[in-house]
Short mmCIF file of C-alpha atoms in Angstrom, two decimals:
data_model
loop_
_atom_site.label_atom_id
_atom_site.label_comp_id
_atom_site.label_asym_id
_atom_site.label_seq_id
_atom_site.Cartn_x
_atom_site.Cartn_y
_atom_site.Cartn_z
CA UNK A 21 -0.82 10.55 -17.56
CA UNK A 22 -3.34 9.48 -19.58
CA UNK A 23 -6.02 6.93 -19.40
CA UNK A 24 -3.48 4.41 -17.27
CA UNK A 25 -2.01 7.07 -14.88
CA UNK A 26 -2.83 7.18 -11.40
CA UNK A 27 -4.94 10.45 -11.50
CA UNK A 28 -8.39 8.46 -11.87
CA UNK A 29 -8.44 7.22 -8.49
CA UNK A 30 -7.72 9.66 -6.26
CA UNK A 31 -7.22 9.29 -2.38
CA UNK A 32 -9.55 11.78 -0.88
CA UNK A 33 -8.94 12.39 3.63
CA UNK A 34 -12.26 13.30 5.38
CA UNK A 35 -11.82 16.61 5.13
CA UNK A 36 -11.63 16.19 1.04
CA UNK A 37 -14.49 14.11 1.19
CA UNK A 38 -16.40 16.22 3.75
CA UNK A 39 -15.91 19.08 0.82
CA UNK A 40 -16.52 17.01 -2.11
CA UNK A 41 -20.31 16.36 -0.68
CA UNK A 42 -21.12 20.16 -0.16
CA UNK A 43 -19.21 21.32 -3.32
CA UNK A 44 -22.14 18.41 -5.22
CA UNK A 45 -24.95 18.91 -3.08
CA UNK A 46 -24.73 23.12 -3.50
CA UNK A 47 -23.97 21.67 -7.48
CA UNK A 48 -27.74 20.35 -7.48
CA UNK A 49 -27.10 16.76 -6.37
CA UNK A 50 -29.63 16.34 -3.02
CA UNK A 51 -28.41 14.67 -0.59
CA UNK A 52 -30.38 12.00 -0.40
CA UNK A 53 -29.95 10.64 -3.32
CA UNK A 54 -26.49 10.72 -2.31
CA UNK A 55 -27.26 8.76 0.43
CA UNK A 56 -29.64 6.10 -2.33
CA UNK A 57 -26.74 5.78 -4.54
CA UNK A 58 -24.27 4.58 -1.30
CA UNK A 59 -27.04 2.01 -0.60
CA UNK A 60 -27.08 0.75 -4.28
CA UNK A 61 -23.20 0.01 -4.19
CA UNK A 62 -23.12 -1.20 -1.14
CA UNK A 63 -25.15 -3.91 -1.87
CA UNK A 64 -24.32 -4.21 -5.16
CA UNK A 65 -20.49 -5.14 -3.95
CA UNK A 66 -22.03 -6.90 -1.36
CA UNK A 67 -23.75 -9.21 -3.77
CA UNK A 68 -20.67 -9.76 -6.01
CA UNK A 69 -18.19 -10.66 -3.27
CA UNK A 70 -20.53 -12.72 -1.07
CA UNK A 71 -18.96 -15.93 -2.86
CA UNK A 72 -15.51 -15.06 -1.64
CA UNK A 73 -16.60 -14.30 1.74
CA UNK A 74 -16.32 -17.20 4.23
CA UNK A 75 -17.66 -19.82 5.43
CA UNK A 76 -20.15 -20.28 2.52
CA UNK A 77 -22.98 -18.69 3.02
CA UNK A 78 -26.78 -21.23 3.02
CA UNK A 79 -28.97 -20.46 -0.27
CA UNK A 80 -31.23 -18.02 1.65
CA UNK A 81 -28.41 -15.42 2.70
CA UNK A 82 -29.25 -13.05 6.25
CA UNK A 83 -27.61 -9.77 7.15
CA UNK A 84 -27.74 -8.00 10.59
CA UNK A 85 -27.05 -4.26 9.78
CA UNK A 86 -25.82 -2.18 12.30
CA UNK A 87 -26.75 1.49 11.77
CA UNK A 88 -24.49 4.18 14.54
CA UNK A 89 -26.09 8.31 14.23
CA UNK A 90 -25.35 9.97 11.32
CA UNK A 91 -25.07 9.72 7.37
CA UNK A 92 -23.70 6.23 7.98
CA UNK A 93 -25.96 4.86 9.84
CA UNK A 94 -28.79 6.65 6.85
CA UNK A 95 -26.71 4.45 4.83
CA UNK A 96 -27.35 1.14 6.66
CA UNK A 97 -31.15 1.89 6.41
CA UNK A 98 -30.48 1.66 2.52
CA UNK A 99 -28.91 -1.29 2.09
CA UNK A 100 -30.68 -2.96 4.75
CA UNK A 101 -34.49 -2.07 2.55
CA UNK A 102 -32.88 -3.63 -0.83
CA UNK A 103 -31.13 -6.86 0.66
CA UNK A 104 -34.43 -7.43 1.29
CA UNK A 105 -35.51 -6.47 -1.59
CA UNK A 106 -33.44 -9.07 -2.84
CA UNK A 107 -35.16 -11.82 -0.65
CA UNK A 108 -32.40 -11.52 2.06
CA UNK A 109 -33.65 -11.81 5.71
CA UNK A 110 -32.40 -8.43 7.21
CA UNK A 111 -32.43 -7.20 10.69
CA UNK A 112 -31.38 -4.29 11.13
CA UNK A 113 -29.57 -3.28 15.16
CA UNK A 114 -30.46 0.30 15.78
CA UNK A 115 -27.02 1.96 17.36
CA UNK A 116 -28.09 5.04 18.40
CA UNK A 117 -30.97 7.67 18.92
CA UNK A 118 -33.73 8.03 16.14
CA UNK A 119 -32.89 10.24 13.76
CA UNK A 120 -35.01 13.17 13.02
CA UNK A 121 -38.04 12.31 10.67
CA UNK A 122 -37.06 14.67 8.16
CA UNK A 123 -33.59 14.17 7.78
CA UNK A 124 -31.83 11.61 5.59
CA UNK A 125 -31.38 9.13 7.82
CA UNK A 126 -34.80 9.43 9.18
CA UNK A 127 -36.21 9.27 5.68
CA UNK A 128 -34.88 5.80 4.72
CA UNK A 129 -35.21 4.75 8.41
CA UNK A 130 -39.48 5.08 8.57
CA UNK A 131 -39.01 3.69 4.41
CA UNK A 132 -37.58 0.27 6.69
CA UNK A 133 -40.02 0.84 9.20
CA UNK A 134 -42.81 0.53 6.23
CA UNK A 135 -42.17 -2.28 4.76
CA UNK A 136 -42.72 -4.00 7.87
CA UNK A 137 -38.80 -4.33 8.60
CA UNK A 138 -37.51 -5.59 11.72
CA UNK A 139 -35.52 -3.26 14.23
CA UNK A 140 -33.65 -3.90 17.63
CA UNK A 141 -31.97 -1.48 20.11
CA UNK A 142 -28.32 -1.74 21.11
CA UNK A 143 -28.39 -4.14 23.78
CA UNK A 144 -30.33 -6.48 21.88
CA UNK A 145 -27.71 -6.27 18.90
CA UNK A 146 -25.11 -6.71 21.64
CA UNK A 147 -26.61 -10.32 22.34
CA UNK A 148 -27.78 -10.93 19.22
CA UNK A 149 -24.02 -10.64 18.34
CA UNK A 150 -22.89 -12.94 21.43
CA UNK A 151 -24.66 -15.83 19.39
CA UNK A 152 -22.26 -17.99 17.68
CA UNK A 153 -23.73 -16.90 14.10
CA UNK A 154 -25.59 -13.48 13.74
CA UNK A 155 -26.62 -13.76 10.15
CA UNK A 156 -24.32 -13.98 6.87
CA UNK A 157 -23.38 -11.32 7.01
CA UNK A 158 -23.21 -8.06 9.73
CA UNK A 159 -23.11 -4.73 7.84
CA UNK A 160 -20.88 -2.36 9.95
CA UNK A 161 -23.16 0.69 9.21
CA UNK A 162 -22.03 2.67 12.62
CA UNK A 163 -19.32 5.14 11.51
CA UNK A 164 -17.67 6.63 8.09
CA UNK A 165 -14.97 8.98 7.45
CA UNK A 166 -15.85 11.58 9.65
CA UNK A 167 -15.35 9.74 13.64
CA UNK A 168 -12.20 11.65 15.06
CA UNK A 169 -12.99 10.16 18.90
CA UNK A 170 -12.26 7.02 20.62
CA UNK A 171 -14.68 4.36 20.67
CA UNK A 172 -16.57 3.98 24.07
CA UNK A 173 -19.41 2.50 25.96
CA UNK A 174 -22.12 0.59 24.23
CA UNK A 175 -19.90 1.94 20.68
CA UNK A 176 -16.18 0.35 21.86
CA UNK A 177 -18.84 -3.28 22.75
CA UNK A 178 -20.48 -3.32 19.37
CA UNK A 179 -16.93 -3.47 17.53
CA UNK A 180 -15.33 -5.52 20.41
CA UNK A 181 -18.32 -8.13 19.52
CA UNK A 182 -17.99 -7.95 15.72
CA UNK A 183 -14.46 -8.95 15.92
CA UNK A 184 -14.69 -11.80 18.53
CA UNK A 185 -17.56 -13.01 17.00
CA UNK A 186 -17.57 -14.93 13.86
CA UNK A 187 -19.69 -13.80 11.09
CA UNK A 188 -17.92 -11.68 8.66
CA UNK A 189 -18.35 -8.44 8.38
CA UNK A 190 -18.75 -5.78 5.23
CA UNK A 191 -18.05 -2.23 6.38
CA UNK A 192 -19.45 0.55 4.65
CA UNK A 193 -17.12 3.70 3.77
CA UNK A 194 -14.40 2.84 6.84
CA UNK A 195 -14.31 -0.13 9.73
CA UNK A 196 -15.53 1.79 12.57
CA UNK A 197 -13.33 2.92 14.62
CA UNK A 198 -10.57 3.08 12.34
CA UNK A 199 -9.16 6.97 11.65
CA UNK A 200 -9.95 7.45 7.60
CA UNK A 201 -6.53 9.37 7.65
CA UNK A 202 -4.08 7.32 9.12
CA UNK A 203 -5.24 4.37 9.60
CA UNK A 204 -4.84 3.54 13.34
CA UNK A 205 -7.67 2.25 15.71
CA UNK A 206 -9.87 4.97 17.30
CA UNK A 207 -9.46 2.77 20.72
CA UNK A 208 -10.76 -0.16 18.90
CA UNK A 209 -12.21 -0.83 15.27
CA UNK A 210 -13.84 -3.16 12.94
CA UNK A 211 -12.12 -6.04 11.18
CA UNK A 212 -13.61 -6.63 8.11
CA UNK A 213 -13.69 -8.65 5.15
CA UNK A 214 -15.05 -6.12 2.73
CA UNK A 215 -15.14 -2.39 3.11
CA UNK A 216 -17.24 -0.36 0.39
CA UNK A 217 -15.76 2.85 0.34
CA UNK A 218 -17.89 5.78 -1.18
CA UNK A 219 -16.96 8.70 -3.19
CA UNK A 220 -13.07 8.02 -3.39
CA UNK A 221 -10.24 6.05 -1.49
CA UNK A 222 -9.27 6.85 1.86
CA UNK A 223 -5.43 6.86 2.97
CA UNK A 224 -6.45 4.89 6.02
CA UNK A 225 -7.75 2.23 4.05
CA UNK A 226 -4.22 1.84 3.28
CA UNK A 227 -2.05 2.55 5.72
CA UNK A 228 -0.94 2.19 9.20
CA UNK A 229 -3.09 -1.17 10.06
CA UNK A 230 -5.66 0.41 8.53
CA UNK A 231 -5.39 -2.79 5.72
CA UNK A 232 -5.29 -5.65 8.58
CA UNK A 233 -9.08 -3.15 9.04
CA UNK A 234 -10.37 -2.71 6.39
CA UNK A 235 -9.84 -6.45 4.42
CA UNK A 236 -10.85 -6.35 0.32
CA UNK A 237 -11.38 -2.51 -0.48
CA UNK A 238 -14.14 -1.56 -3.09
CA UNK A 239 -14.23 1.96 -3.98
CA UNK A 240 -17.87 2.89 -4.77
CA UNK A 241 -18.53 5.81 -7.76
CA UNK A 242 -21.84 7.11 -6.34
CA UNK A 243 -22.34 10.42 -8.50
CA UNK A 244 -19.70 13.11 -6.24
CA UNK A 245 -17.65 15.28 -8.47
CA UNK A 246 -14.47 15.24 -9.59
CA UNK A 247 -11.93 16.34 -7.59
CA UNK A 248 -10.76 18.69 -10.22
CA UNK A 249 -14.00 20.14 -10.15
CA UNK A 250 -14.42 20.91 -6.63
CA UNK A 251 -10.81 22.18 -6.24
CA UNK A 252 -9.48 19.45 -4.42
CA UNK A 253 -6.14 18.37 -4.56
CA UNK A 254 -6.33 14.58 -3.63
CA UNK A 255 -3.40 13.27 -1.34
CA UNK A 256 -2.60 10.73 -3.38
CA UNK A 257 -2.90 7.62 -5.81
CA UNK A 258 -3.87 4.37 -5.63
CA UNK A 259 -1.69 1.72 -7.48
CA UNK A 260 -3.13 -0.86 -8.87
CA UNK A 261 -2.44 -2.89 -12.72
CA UNK A 262 -4.68 -0.41 -14.55
CA UNK A 263 -2.50 2.19 -12.97
CA UNK A 264 0.60 1.04 -14.11
CA UNK A 265 0.09 -1.25 -17.45
CA UNK A 266 1.30 2.26 -19.26
CA UNK A 267 4.09 2.51 -17.90
CA UNK A 268 5.80 -1.11 -18.45
CA UNK A 269 8.76 -1.25 -20.50
CA UNK A 270 8.59 -2.23 -24.36
CA UNK A 271 11.10 -3.90 -25.47
CA UNK A 272 11.70 -3.93 -29.18
CA UNK A 273 12.73 -6.99 -31.66
CA UNK A 274 16.06 -5.71 -32.03
CA UNK A 275 16.90 -5.09 -28.50
CA UNK A 276 20.02 -6.54 -27.11
CA UNK A 277 21.46 -6.22 -23.22
CA UNK A 278 23.93 -3.77 -23.39
CA UNK A 279 20.96 -1.19 -24.17
CA UNK A 280 18.48 -3.16 -21.67
CA UNK A 281 20.77 -1.45 -18.75
CA UNK A 282 23.57 -2.48 -16.51
CA UNK A 283 22.66 -2.83 -13.03
CA UNK A 284 24.68 -2.53 -10.00
CA UNK A 285 24.18 -4.21 -6.53
CA UNK A 286 26.60 -2.91 -4.04
CA UNK A 287 26.16 -5.10 -0.63
CA UNK A 288 26.61 -8.21 1.33
CA UNK A 289 29.06 -9.85 4.25
CA UNK A 290 30.14 -12.73 5.62
CA UNK A 291 26.65 -14.02 6.37
CA UNK A 292 24.83 -12.28 4.30
CA UNK A 293 25.86 -12.83 1.16
CA UNK A 294 22.01 -13.77 -0.36
CA UNK A 295 20.98 -10.19 0.67
CA UNK A 296 22.99 -9.29 -3.05
CA UNK A 297 21.94 -11.92 -4.86
CA UNK A 298 18.19 -11.82 -4.32
CA UNK A 299 17.91 -7.83 -5.12
CA UNK A 300 20.76 -9.28 -8.59
CA UNK A 301 18.10 -11.81 -9.43
CA UNK A 302 14.85 -9.50 -9.22
CA UNK A 303 16.97 -7.29 -11.32
CA UNK A 304 17.51 -10.41 -13.71
CA UNK A 305 14.08 -10.82 -13.46
CA UNK A 306 12.72 -7.34 -13.90
CA UNK A 307 14.19 -6.91 -17.29
CA UNK A 308 17.78 -6.18 -16.74
CA UNK A 309 20.15 -7.12 -19.23
CA UNK A 310 23.28 -6.82 -17.25
CA UNK A 311 23.74 -7.29 -13.68
CA UNK A 312 26.94 -7.07 -11.32
CA UNK A 313 27.21 -7.47 -7.98
CA UNK A 314 29.76 -6.01 -6.26
CA UNK A 315 30.45 -7.87 -2.81
CA UNK A 316 33.37 -8.46 -0.36
CA UNK A 317 36.15 -10.52 -1.63
CA UNK A 318 35.79 -13.00 1.21
CA UNK A 319 32.33 -13.40 -0.39
CA UNK A 320 32.71 -12.77 -3.95
CA UNK A 321 33.17 -16.93 -4.91
CA UNK A 322 29.81 -17.52 -3.12
CA UNK A 323 28.28 -14.81 -4.96
CA UNK A 324 30.16 -15.75 -8.61
CA UNK A 325 28.47 -19.26 -7.85
CA UNK A 326 25.40 -18.91 -6.77
CA UNK A 327 23.70 -16.89 -9.64
CA UNK A 328 25.63 -17.63 -12.72
CA UNK A 329 23.56 -15.08 -14.90
CA UNK A 330 25.39 -11.97 -13.29
CA UNK A 331 28.91 -10.94 -12.77
CA UNK A 332 30.64 -10.17 -9.77
CA UNK A 333 33.18 -7.16 -9.01
CA UNK A 334 35.49 -7.95 -5.58
CA UNK A 335 35.62 -5.27 -3.11
CA UNK A 336 38.73 -5.13 -0.37
CA UNK A 337 36.98 -6.58 3.27
CA UNK A 338 37.68 -6.32 6.63
CA UNK A 339 38.59 -9.38 8.63
CA UNK A 340 34.95 -9.32 9.65
CA UNK A 341 33.70 -9.92 6.39
CA UNK A 342 32.47 -6.46 5.85
CA UNK A 343 33.44 -4.09 2.93
CA UNK A 344 36.89 -2.18 3.60
CA UNK A 345 37.23 1.67 3.94
CA UNK A 346 38.93 1.07 0.39
CA UNK A 347 36.19 -0.17 -1.22
CA UNK A 348 34.35 2.82 -2.23
CA UNK A 349 37.89 3.65 -3.94
CA UNK A 350 37.99 0.09 -5.99
CA UNK A 351 34.77 0.90 -7.10
CA UNK A 352 34.76 4.45 -8.24
CA UNK A 353 37.03 3.90 -10.50
CA UNK A 354 34.62 0.94 -12.36
CA UNK A 355 30.77 3.63 -11.62
CA UNK A 356 31.09 4.86 -14.61
CA UNK A 357 30.14 1.67 -16.60
CA UNK A 358 26.59 1.41 -14.51
CA UNK A 359 23.23 2.49 -15.22
CA UNK A 360 21.65 2.30 -11.88
CA UNK A 361 22.95 1.01 -8.91
CA UNK A 362 21.69 -0.54 -5.35
CA UNK A 363 23.69 -0.24 -2.26
CA UNK A 364 22.97 -1.47 0.53
CA UNK A 365 21.63 -4.96 0.56
CA UNK A 366 23.46 -7.35 3.44
CA UNK A 367 26.27 -4.86 3.10
CA UNK A 368 26.72 -3.98 7.54
CA UNK A 369 27.10 -0.75 8.91
CA UNK A 370 30.73 -0.45 9.63
CA UNK A 371 33.17 2.76 8.06
CA UNK A 372 34.11 1.12 4.83
CA UNK A 373 30.03 0.54 3.90
CA UNK A 374 29.60 4.42 5.15
CA UNK A 375 32.23 5.86 2.76
CA UNK A 376 31.01 4.12 -0.17
CA UNK A 377 27.15 5.05 0.55
CA UNK A 378 28.41 7.92 0.65
CA UNK A 379 30.18 8.26 -1.88
CA UNK A 380 27.87 7.20 -4.05
CA UNK A 381 25.23 9.45 -3.19
CA UNK A 382 27.99 11.92 -4.06
CA UNK A 383 29.30 10.65 -7.13
CA UNK A 384 27.56 8.15 -8.64
CA UNK A 385 26.01 9.41 -11.80
CA UNK A 386 23.00 7.00 -12.83
CA UNK A 387 20.09 5.58 -11.06
CA UNK A 388 20.77 5.00 -7.04
CA UNK A 389 19.00 2.87 -4.99
CA UNK A 390 19.34 3.28 -1.35
CA UNK A 391 18.14 0.45 0.66
CA UNK A 392 18.52 -1.22 3.93
CA UNK A 393 22.45 -0.41 5.89
CA UNK A 394 22.58 2.14 3.60
CA UNK A 395 19.99 3.83 5.08
CA UNK A 396 20.94 2.57 8.43
CA UNK A 397 25.11 4.16 8.00
CA UNK A 398 22.85 7.36 6.71
CA UNK A 399 20.61 7.50 9.40
CA UNK A 400 23.55 7.70 11.68
CA UNK A 401 24.80 11.48 10.50
CA UNK A 402 21.48 12.91 9.40
CA UNK A 403 22.41 16.41 8.79
CA UNK A 404 25.69 15.04 6.50
CA UNK A 405 23.33 12.27 4.70
CA UNK A 406 20.52 15.81 3.43
CA UNK A 407 23.03 17.93 2.26
CA UNK A 408 24.48 14.95 0.28
CA UNK A 409 21.34 14.62 -1.24
CA UNK A 410 20.79 18.11 -2.22
CA UNK A 411 24.33 18.68 -3.60
CA UNK A 412 23.53 15.12 -5.29
CA UNK A 413 20.89 17.27 -7.01
CA UNK A 414 22.09 20.26 -7.78
CA UNK A 415 24.96 18.74 -9.68
CA UNK A 416 22.34 16.84 -11.37
CA UNK A 417 23.43 13.39 -11.16
CA UNK A 418 20.67 10.95 -11.06
CA UNK A 419 17.64 10.53 -9.13
CA UNK A 420 17.48 8.81 -5.99
CA UNK A 421 15.27 6.46 -4.73
CA UNK A 422 15.38 5.38 -1.21
CA UNK A 423 13.30 1.75 0.22
CA UNK A 424 13.01 2.23 3.72
CA UNK A 425 11.28 -0.34 5.98
CA UNK A 426 9.27 2.41 9.25
CA UNK A 427 12.58 1.42 11.25
CA UNK A 428 14.70 2.35 8.45
CA UNK A 429 12.45 5.42 8.42
CA UNK A 430 11.98 6.36 11.60
CA UNK A 431 15.87 6.46 12.15
CA UNK A 432 16.04 8.81 9.03
CA UNK A 433 13.76 11.12 10.17
CA UNK A 434 14.66 10.81 14.37
CA UNK A 435 11.35 8.92 14.95
CA UNK A 436 10.32 5.83 16.43
CA UNK A 437 9.51 3.23 14.04
CA UNK A 438 5.97 3.25 15.98
CA UNK A 439 5.63 7.11 15.44
CA UNK A 440 6.31 6.59 11.37
CA UNK A 441 3.03 3.26 11.70
CA UNK A 442 1.05 6.60 13.50
CA UNK A 443 1.17 8.30 10.34
CA UNK A 444 3.11 7.12 7.41
CA UNK A 445 2.24 9.68 5.29
CA UNK A 446 3.02 12.49 7.02
CA UNK A 447 6.45 10.35 7.44
CA UNK A 448 6.75 10.32 3.78
CA UNK A 449 6.43 13.73 3.05
CA UNK A 450 8.76 15.02 6.22
CA UNK A 451 11.46 12.77 3.97
CA UNK A 452 11.02 13.87 0.83
CA UNK A 453 10.89 17.14 1.96
CA UNK A 454 14.81 16.86 4.33
CA UNK A 455 15.71 14.45 1.16
CA UNK A 456 15.06 15.37 -1.82
CA UNK A 457 14.71 12.32 -2.99
CA UNK A 458 11.75 9.30 -4.08
CA UNK A 459 11.01 6.96 -1.50
CA UNK A 460 9.32 3.43 -1.50
CA UNK A 461 8.39 3.07 2.65
CA UNK A 462 7.76 -0.73 2.79
CA UNK A 463 5.27 -2.20 4.59
CA UNK A 464 1.99 -3.47 4.89
CA UNK A 465 0.28 -0.97 2.23
CA UNK A 466 3.41 0.62 1.07
CA UNK A 467 3.32 4.30 -0.01
CA UNK A 468 6.12 6.13 -3.01
CA UNK A 469 6.33 9.30 -2.87
CA UNK A 470 8.82 12.22 -4.81
CA UNK A 471 6.92 15.18 -2.75
CA UNK A 472 4.80 16.15 -5.59
CA UNK A 473 3.05 12.91 -6.27
CA UNK A 474 2.11 9.92 -3.87
CA UNK A 475 0.66 6.60 -4.90
CA UNK A 476 -0.75 4.44 -1.88
CA UNK A 477 -0.44 0.42 -3.50
CA UNK A 478 -2.89 -1.65 -4.07
CA UNK A 479 -1.13 -5.26 -3.89
CA UNK A 480 1.06 -7.63 -1.83
CA UNK A 481 -0.15 -10.00 1.04
CA UNK A 482 1.01 -11.03 4.55
CA UNK A 483 3.05 -13.92 3.32
CA UNK A 484 5.88 -11.65 2.23
CA UNK A 485 6.49 -11.07 5.61
CA UNK A 486 9.40 -12.68 5.35
CA UNK A 487 13.33 -12.40 5.12
CA UNK A 488 14.62 -11.34 1.70
CA UNK A 489 11.17 -9.55 0.15
CA UNK A 490 13.20 -6.02 0.25
CA UNK A 491 15.71 -6.77 -1.38
CA UNK A 492 13.96 -8.29 -4.42
CA UNK A 493 12.01 -5.03 -4.11
CA UNK A 494 15.36 -2.78 -3.95
CA UNK A 495 16.57 -4.82 -7.53
CA UNK A 496 13.11 -4.18 -9.07
CA UNK A 497 13.51 -0.90 -7.85
CA UNK A 498 16.23 -0.21 -9.78
CA UNK A 499 15.47 -2.49 -13.06
CA UNK A 500 12.89 -0.03 -14.32
CA UNK A 501 15.00 2.90 -12.97
CA UNK A 502 16.72 2.11 -16.01
CA UNK A 503 13.67 1.27 -18.47
CA UNK A 504 11.88 4.47 -16.91
CA UNK A 505 13.35 8.16 -16.67
CA UNK A 506 11.30 9.49 -14.15
CA UNK A 507 11.65 7.79 -10.81
CA UNK A 508 8.02 7.70 -9.58
CA UNK A 509 7.07 5.81 -11.85
CA UNK A 510 10.03 2.95 -11.73
CA UNK A 511 9.37 2.84 -8.03
CA UNK A 512 5.50 2.68 -8.53
CA UNK A 513 5.57 0.02 -10.97
CA UNK A 514 8.80 -1.90 -9.28
CA UNK A 515 6.49 -1.66 -6.14
CA UNK A 516 2.98 -3.13 -7.34
CA UNK A 517 5.03 -5.67 -9.30
CA UNK A 518 6.61 -7.00 -6.57
CA UNK A 519 3.06 -7.22 -4.45
CA UNK A 520 1.73 -8.41 -7.46
CA UNK A 521 4.44 -11.49 -7.98
CA UNK A 522 3.88 -12.69 -4.15
CA UNK A 523 -0.07 -12.54 -4.90
CA UNK A 524 0.66 -14.71 -7.78
CA UNK A 525 1.90 -17.33 -5.35
CA UNK A 526 0.03 -17.02 -2.43
CA UNK A 527 -2.87 -17.38 -4.76
CA UNK A 528 -1.67 -20.74 -5.48
CA UNK A 529 -0.34 -21.75 -2.31
CA UNK A 530 -2.97 -20.51 -0.01
CA UNK A 531 -0.87 -19.64 2.51
CA UNK A 532 2.09 -18.46 3.77
CA UNK A 533 5.22 -19.80 3.00
CA UNK A 534 6.60 -18.67 -0.15
CA UNK A 535 10.56 -17.23 -0.28
CA UNK A 536 11.70 -13.97 -1.79
CA UNK A 537 13.35 -15.81 -4.86
CA UNK A 538 10.36 -17.43 -5.15
CA UNK A 539 8.95 -13.92 -5.43
CA UNK A 540 12.00 -12.75 -7.64
CA UNK A 541 10.79 -15.92 -9.90
CA UNK A 542 7.32 -14.48 -10.39
CA UNK A 543 7.76 -11.39 -12.11
CA UNK A 544 7.54 -12.12 -15.42
CA UNK A 545 4.22 -13.48 -14.90
CA UNK A 546 2.77 -10.64 -12.98
CA UNK A 547 4.74 -8.50 -15.60
CA UNK A 548 2.56 -10.61 -18.20
CA UNK A 549 -0.90 -9.95 -16.11
CA UNK A 550 -0.64 -6.24 -15.71
CA UNK A 551 -0.08 -5.92 -19.42
CA UNK A 552 -3.32 -7.45 -20.10
CA UNK A 553 -5.85 -5.14 -19.13
CA UNK A 554 -3.81 -2.61 -21.46
CA UNK A 555 -7.09 -2.14 -23.85
CA UNK A 556 -6.72 -4.03 -27.30
#
């Protein structure tokens, strides 16, 4: 994949990290050196990120380090020592039995004591956390990736007190109480402003509700062996600007609209024409040379005058304003003109919509993005849908990229939306296995996968939780599916750019309230910013 491929930012499970630690230590790196490096990296990240943490700290910062059992607590002792060496006022809350003196945590606890460092116990820590401002920051070094049981008793109370307080929290490796693999709380989990994760990213920081708990994530290199050296296959890779930059399409000086792709957007119904318009607008902003909107004839005039840069194809409609059963017959005679298509935005779930969605899967030759209502009508007969996907692949037709949100994914898998959120990575794997297609599972921490490669998106923000954002994404996916022959790369690029455009707006507005259309319009600027990450 080259310098800017995804492989240089692996995502590893807790089991993978345990194995990577073992291989590194057996390879000659003392475990206490790894603990020291971890503390150094966490300290450096705290100092660098401190201006971003609110409220603005005083000139002489202070830290309250909550140290739990095991190596995570040992990392906390190192952080305490190194912050104190920088002039910070540091208190350590020892929230566990004292470690064995000759263990790595025990050695670092002794080093902290030898400096005269202050140590208080669990109950004193709870009392400290009850104060309005316990310190400039609190360092959560209670539990790391190895936690598998729900937090109970004093630990539950400590985490609850941390979350109830006003002190910004920095978590070491993972927020305590968060499952490192799924991103779901184990009873209760810390809400951190910053998480410094050690060695490699963990899926739980980007899945489920993990992003809410992790805050800003910094991946710290502590000198572990590479996954390849340890014989570990990562569960995925991080999707960021560096990873996507080399995939940006290049437009030569003699380019013309005919060679930049003709994207078809199929959908719309009475009252829901906006979904098609947003997808078409995004396709144009993403660089498509031509865009046509195929909509029920009852809304064709509205579509035609609302986006003058796009063309309109009127399809037969029912009296209710949805696509009629004959819509696919009308469209199929012209489908060969298009290089890629989106089917589903605002389409409705009537018989005409179902016939059209299935017809597009069975015979459309270009790249096909299936979104929204098209996913819902396919979910009503999962066996038929899976067979159609498989036959399409055997026929050598263009790739399929599905863009479900958790509810739609649940219907496609015969699960609840909640169960999808509980293990988003497993849901994506199941979908790729069942439907032989590339998928973008939308939501905070979108996941892209083609069954062989998986990417965890790092762009986007809560301000994008509003109507029409998914339509914009679908249009972008189709655009990049024309410009990139690899559907995984196309979906990955579109997903990151979509979130990056939203991030540009969030940075300017400093509050929610921006619109999906504005995100589409910010796409060119987001693309330009990503392009700047390429080496000169």
